[in-house]
Backbone as a printed PyTorch tensor [residue, N CA C, xyz], in Angstrom:
tensor([[[  0.8540,  -1.1780,   0.0000],
         [  0.0000,   0.0000,   0.0000],
         [  0.8910,   1.2280,   0.0000]],

        [[  0.5700,   2.1510,  -0.8750],
         [  1.2240,   3.4520,  -0.8780],
         [  0.2330,   4.4160,  -0.2640]],

        [[  0.6100,   5.0110,   0.8590],
         [ -0.3250,   5.8540,   1.5850],
         [  0.0420,   7.3130,   1.4460]],

        [[ -0.8520,   8.0470,   0.8430],
         [ -0.6850,   9.4780,   0.7120],
         [ -2.0570,  10.1090,   0.7150]],

        [[ -2.8010,   9.9270,   1.7900],
         [ -4.1530,  10.4590,   1.8880],
         [ -4.1640,  11.6940,   2.7790]],

        [[ -5.0740,  12.6020,   2.4950],
         [ -5.2510,  13.7850,   3.3330],
         [ -5.7630,  13.3710,   4.7010]],

        [[ -6.7640,  12.4920,   4.7210],
         [ -7.2510,  11.9290,   5.9820],
         [ -7.9950,  10.6300,   5.7000]],

        [[ -8.0090,   9.7660,   6.7140],
         [ -8.7160,   8.4920,   6.6300],
         [ -9.6070,   8.3900,   7.8530]],

        [[-10.9050,   8.1480,   7.6360],
         [-11.8780,   8.1020,   8.7170],
         [-11.7750,   6.8570,   9.5820]],

        [[-12.7430,   6.7150,  10.4560],
         [-12.8150,   5.5690,  11.3720],
         [-13.4250,   4.3610,  10.6680]],

        [[-13.0410,   3.1720,  11.1440],
         [-13.6140,   1.9110,  10.6670],
         [-13.4780,   1.7270,   9.1560]],

        [[-12.3760,   2.1670,   8.5930],
         [-12.1070,   2.0140,   7.1620],
         [-11.3830,   0.6900,   6.9380]],

        [[-11.7470,  -0.0120,   5.8700],
         [-11.0720,  -1.2530,   5.4950],
         [-10.3150,  -1.0020,   4.2000]],

        [[ -8.9850,  -1.1070,   4.2630],
         [ -8.1280,  -0.9910,   3.0810],
         [ -7.5110,  -2.3650,   2.8380]],

        [[ -7.8490,  -2.9790,   1.7390],
         [ -7.3020,  -4.2980,   1.4360],
         [ -5.9420,  -4.1760,   0.7460]],

        [[ -5.2860,  -5.3210,   0.5300],
         [ -3.9130,  -5.3330,   0.0320],
         [ -3.7620,  -4.6560,  -1.3290]],

        [[ -2.5380,  -4.1350,  -1.5520],
         [ -2.1390,  -3.4850,  -2.8070],
         [ -2.9790,  -2.2670,  -3.1650]],

        [[ -3.4710,  -1.5630,  -2.1690],
         [ -4.2490,  -0.3500,  -2.3890],
         [ -3.3040,   0.8420,  -2.5240]],

        [[ -3.5880,   1.7160,  -3.4790],
         [ -2.7850,   2.9160,  -3.6700],
         [ -3.6400,   4.1470,  -3.4130]],

        [[ -3.1820,   5.0080,  -2.5140],
         [ -3.8240,   6.2870,  -2.2320],
         [ -2.7710,   7.3620,  -2.4330]],

        [[ -3.0860,   8.4010,  -3.1860],
         [ -2.0690,   9.4300,  -3.3570],
         [ -2.4060,  10.4840,  -4.3740]],

        [[ -1.3530,  11.1190,  -4.8750],
         [ -1.5000,  12.2270,  -5.8150],
         [ -1.7810,  11.6910,  -7.2160]],

        [[ -2.3770,  12.5510,  -8.0390],
         [ -2.6950,  12.1940,  -9.4120],
         [ -1.6330,  12.7130, -10.3790]],

        [[ -0.8950,  13.7350,  -9.9300],
         [  0.0820,  14.3730, -10.8010],
         [  1.2180,  14.9590,  -9.9650]],

        [[  2.4550,  14.8540, -10.4250],
         [  3.5770,  15.4380,  -9.6830],
         [  3.5040,  16.9660,  -9.6050]],

        [[  2.6820,  17.5790, -10.4540],
         [  2.5340,  19.0320, -10.4230],
         [  1.6990,  19.5120,  -9.2380]],

        [[  0.9270,  18.6250,  -8.6300],
         [  0.0930,  19.0170,  -7.4900],
         [  0.2890,  18.0080,  -6.3600]],

        [[  1.3430,  18.2070,  -5.5880],
         [  1.7000,  17.2630,  -4.5220],
         [  0.7540,  17.2930,  -3.3330]],

        [[ -0.1380,  18.2820,  -3.2510],
         [ -1.0760,  18.3650,  -2.1320],
         [ -2.4650,  17.8310,  -2.4920]],

        [[ -2.6620,  17.3760,  -3.7110],
         [ -3.9690,  16.8740,  -4.1510],
         [ -4.1200,  15.4120,  -3.7380]],

        [[ -4.4310,  15.2030,  -2.4640],
         [ -4.5480,  13.8510,  -1.9110],
         [ -5.9940,  13.5520,  -1.5460]],

        [[ -6.3870,  12.2810,  -1.5980],
         [ -7.7710,  11.9240,  -1.3010],
         [ -8.1200,  11.9760,   0.1860]],

        [[ -9.4100,  12.1600,   0.4440],
         [ -9.9760,  12.0920,   1.7920],
         [-10.9170,  10.8940,   1.8180]],

        [[-10.7040,  10.0040,   2.7890],
         [-11.5000,   8.7830,   2.8940],
         [-12.4200,   8.9110,   4.1060]],

        [[-13.7380,   8.8010,   3.8920],
         [-14.7170,   8.9580,   4.9630],
         [-14.8160,   7.7410,   5.8690]],

        [[-15.6130,   7.8630,   6.9190],
         [-15.8360,   6.7860,   7.8890],
         [-16.5140,   5.5880,   7.2190]],

        [[-16.1000,   4.3870,   7.6240],
         [-16.7730,   3.1750,   7.1910],
         [-16.5810,   2.7890,   5.7420]],

        [[-15.6240,   3.3840,   5.0650],
         [-15.3710,   3.0640,   3.6550],
         [-14.6590,   1.7160,   3.5540]],

        [[-14.9910,   0.9540,   2.5160],
         [-14.2980,  -0.3090,   2.2160],
         [-13.6380,  -0.1750,   0.8470]],

        [[-12.3450,  -0.4930,   0.7870],
         [-11.5960,  -0.3840,  -0.4570],
         [-11.0710,  -1.7670,  -0.8250]],

        [[-11.4290,  -2.2320,  -2.0170],
         [-11.0390,  -3.5530,  -2.4750],
         [ -9.5670,  -3.6470,  -2.8410]],

        [[ -9.0810,  -4.8760,  -2.9180],
         [ -7.6750,  -5.1450,  -3.2430],
         [ -7.3050,  -4.5470,  -4.5930]],

        [[ -6.1340,  -3.9090,  -4.6410],
         [ -5.6130,  -3.3760,  -5.8870],
         [ -6.2310,  -2.0740,  -6.3490]],

        [[ -7.1340,  -1.4960,  -5.5690],
         [ -7.7800,  -0.2460,  -5.9670],
         [ -6.7890,   0.9130,  -5.9320]],

        [[ -7.0190,   1.8890,  -6.7990],
         [ -6.2000,   3.0950,  -6.8780],
         [ -7.1260,   4.2900,  -6.6750]],

        [[ -6.8140,   5.1050,  -5.6650],
         [ -7.6110,   6.3020,  -5.3590],
         [ -6.6470,   7.4730,  -5.3580]],

        [[ -6.7660,   8.3530,  -6.3710],
         [ -5.8000,   9.4370,  -6.5160],
         [ -6.4730,  10.7710,  -6.7800]],

        [[ -5.7930,  11.8260,  -6.3590],
         [ -6.2460,  13.1800,  -6.6020],
         [ -6.9440,  13.7880,  -5.4070]],

        [[ -7.3510,  15.0280,  -5.5650],
         [ -8.0300,  15.7840,  -4.5190],
         [ -9.5130,  15.4280,  -4.5310]],

        [[ -9.8260,  14.2180,  -4.0810],
         [-11.2020,  13.7260,  -4.1120],
         [-11.6280,  13.2500,  -2.7320]],

        [[-12.9250,  13.0350,  -2.5740],
         [-13.4820,  12.5440,  -1.3170],
         [-14.2570,  11.2630,  -1.5810]],

        [[-13.9770,  10.2530,  -0.7840],
         [-14.7560,   9.0140,  -0.8060],
         [-15.6990,   9.1100,   0.3910]],

        [[-17.0000,   9.2230,   0.1340],
         [-17.9880,   9.4850,   1.1710],
         [-18.2030,   8.3400,   2.1420]],

        [[-18.8080,   8.6800,   3.2580],
         [-19.0870,   7.7380,   4.3470],
         [-19.7930,   6.4830,   3.8370]],

        [[-19.2620,   5.3120,   4.2240],
         [-19.9050,   4.0450,   3.9120],
         [-19.8080,   3.5980,   2.4660]],

        [[-19.0310,   4.2950,   1.6490],
         [-18.8900,   3.9060,   0.2400],
         [-18.0560,   2.6310,   0.1280]],

        [[-18.2130,   1.9500,  -1.0040],
         [-17.4300,   0.7500,  -1.2890],
         [-16.7470,   0.9460,  -2.6380]],

        [[-15.4380,   0.7340,  -2.6540],
         [-14.6500,   0.8140,  -3.8870],
         [-14.2510,  -0.6170,  -4.2510]],

        [[-14.6370,  -1.0520,  -5.4270],
         [-14.3720,  -2.4170,  -5.8580],
         [-12.9030,  -2.6990,  -6.1100]],

        [[-12.5560,  -3.9730,  -6.1150],
         [-11.1830,  -4.4020,  -6.3650],
         [-10.7120,  -3.9040,  -7.7310]],

        [[ -9.4620,  -3.4150,  -7.7650],
         [ -8.7970,  -2.9350,  -8.9770],
         [ -9.4520,  -1.7160,  -9.6260]],

        [[-10.3750,  -1.0460,  -8.9340],
         [-10.9820,   0.1710,  -9.4610],
         [ -9.9570,   1.3020,  -9.4710]],

        [[-10.1190,   2.2230, -10.4020],
         [ -9.2870,   3.4210, -10.4500],
         [-10.2220,   4.6140, -10.2500]],

        [[-10.1140,   5.2450,  -9.0730],
         [-11.0230,   6.3190,  -8.6910],
         [-10.3030,   7.6590,  -8.7990]],

        [[-10.8370,   8.5500,  -9.6330],
         [-10.2580,   9.8810,  -9.8120],
         [-11.2890,  10.9830,  -9.6120]],

        [[-12.5160,  10.6040,  -9.2170],
         [-13.6000,  11.5690,  -8.9650],
         [-14.2330,  11.2710,  -7.6150]],

        [[-14.9040,  12.2540,  -7.0450],
         [-15.5870,  12.0790,  -5.7650],
         [-16.5650,  10.9110,  -5.8330]],

        [[-16.7030,  10.2170,  -4.6980],
         [-17.6740,   9.1320,  -4.5570],
         [-18.6410,   9.5410,  -3.4500]],

        [[-19.9280,   9.5660,  -3.7650],
         [-20.9450,   9.9750,  -2.7990],
         [-21.0560,   8.9640,  -1.6640]],

        [[-21.5200,   9.4050,  -0.4920],
         [-21.7210,   8.4730,   0.6240],
         [-22.6550,   7.3260,   0.2210]],

        [[-22.3190,   6.1210,   0.6700],
         [-23.1740,   4.9660,   0.4310],
         [-23.2040,   4.4740,  -0.9970]],

        [[-22.2290,   4.8600,  -1.8010],
         [-22.1920,   4.4670,  -3.2000],
         [-21.1810,   3.3450,  -3.4060]],

        [[-21.5060,   2.4350,  -4.3200],
         [-20.5750,   1.3670,  -4.6950],
         [-20.0290,   1.7170,  -6.0720]],

        [[-18.6840,   1.7680,  -6.1860],
         [-18.0580,   2.0710,  -7.4660],
         [-17.0980,   0.9550,  -7.8510]],

        [[-16.8960,   0.8050,  -9.1580],
         [-15.9530,  -0.1840,  -9.6450],
         [-15.5970,   0.1060, -11.0850]],

        [[-14.5220,  -0.5060, -11.5550],
         [-14.1170,  -0.3640, -12.9430],
         [-12.9620,   0.5880, -13.1370]],

        [[-12.5500,   0.6940, -14.4060],
         [-11.4580,   1.5770, -14.7940],
         [-11.9240,   2.3900, -15.9880]],

        [[-12.2080,   3.6720, -15.8200],
         [-12.2500,   4.4010, -14.5520],
         [-13.4800,   3.9920, -13.7410]],

        [[-13.4320,   4.2580, -12.4500],
         [-14.5250,   3.8520, -11.5630],
         [-15.8260,   4.5600, -11.9410]],

        [[-16.9070,   3.8020, -11.8750],
         [-18.2440,   4.3520, -12.1180],
         [-19.2000,   3.7440, -11.0930]],

        [[-20.3250,   4.3840, -10.8970],
         [-21.3020,   3.9130,  -9.9180],
         [-21.9310,   2.6230, -10.4170]],

        [[-21.9120,   1.6080,  -9.5370],
         [-22.5420,   0.3310,  -9.8920],
         [-23.6320,  -0.0640,  -8.8960]],

        [[-23.8420,   0.7710,  -7.8650],
         [-24.8950,   0.4780,  -6.9030],
         [-24.8170,   1.3910,  -5.6910]],

        [[-25.6750,   1.0870,  -4.7290],
         [-25.6780,   1.8270,  -3.4700],
         [-25.7460,   0.8400,  -2.3130]],

        [[-25.3140,   1.3010,  -1.1660],
         [-25.3330,   0.4890,   0.0430],
         [-26.6320,   0.8050,   0.7790]],

        [[-27.4700,  -0.2020,   1.0030],
         [-28.7550,  -0.0030,   1.6720],
         [-28.5690,   0.6150,   3.0510]],

        [[-29.3440,   1.6470,   3.3490],
         [-29.3100,   2.2650,   4.6680],
         [-28.3100,   3.3880,   4.8090]],

        [[-27.1960,   3.3510,   4.0920],
         [-26.1640,   4.3720,   4.2700],
         [-26.6060,   5.7000,   3.6860]],

        [[-27.1960,   5.6910,   2.4870],
         [-27.6050,   6.9380,   1.8470],
         [-28.6830,   7.6270,   2.6660]],

        [[-29.6960,   6.8810,   3.1080],
         [-30.7770,   7.4650,   3.8980],
         [-30.2510,   8.0340,   5.2090]],

        [[-29.3250,   7.3330,   5.8410],
         [-28.7510,   7.7870,   7.1020],
         [-27.9490,   9.0720,   6.9140]],

        [[-27.1990,   9.1660,   5.8220],
         [-26.3330,  10.3120,   5.5660],
         [-27.1430,  11.5530,   5.2170]],

        [[-28.2530,  11.3850,   4.4960],
         [-29.0770,  12.5190,   4.0930],
         [-29.6040,  13.2670,   5.3140]],

        [[-29.9180,  12.5690,   6.3870],
         [-30.4630,  13.1940,   7.5820],
         [-29.4390,  13.8550,   8.4680]],

        [[-28.1500,  13.6750,   8.1920],
         [-27.0960,  14.2570,   9.0370],
         [-26.9820,  15.7440,   8.8120]],

        [[-26.6000,  16.4210,   9.8520],
         [-26.3490,  17.8520,   9.7390],
         [-24.8770,  18.0590,   9.4060]],

        [[-24.5840,  19.0930,   8.6040],
         [-23.1890,  19.3450,   8.2090],
         [-22.2990,  19.7130,   9.3770]]])
């Protein structure tokens, strides 16, 4: 795992060979933020100044370069929405900022 995240929330699962970091050497501060309860599959790549929302799931070997909404399941290269996590979206909508 190469770790270069702005922050990582509580109860996050990062599986083997996960890469978190910058998207370009021109912007060394553009690091991802990982929310609470996120699960990241083996071999996933999460790069750039993006946010992975609370309770989201990133599939194995996905390449994520855009924000992922809370409770969303993403996968593929590049990552795209393939589903939602039951209960997480409804719970997050009611939260106060």
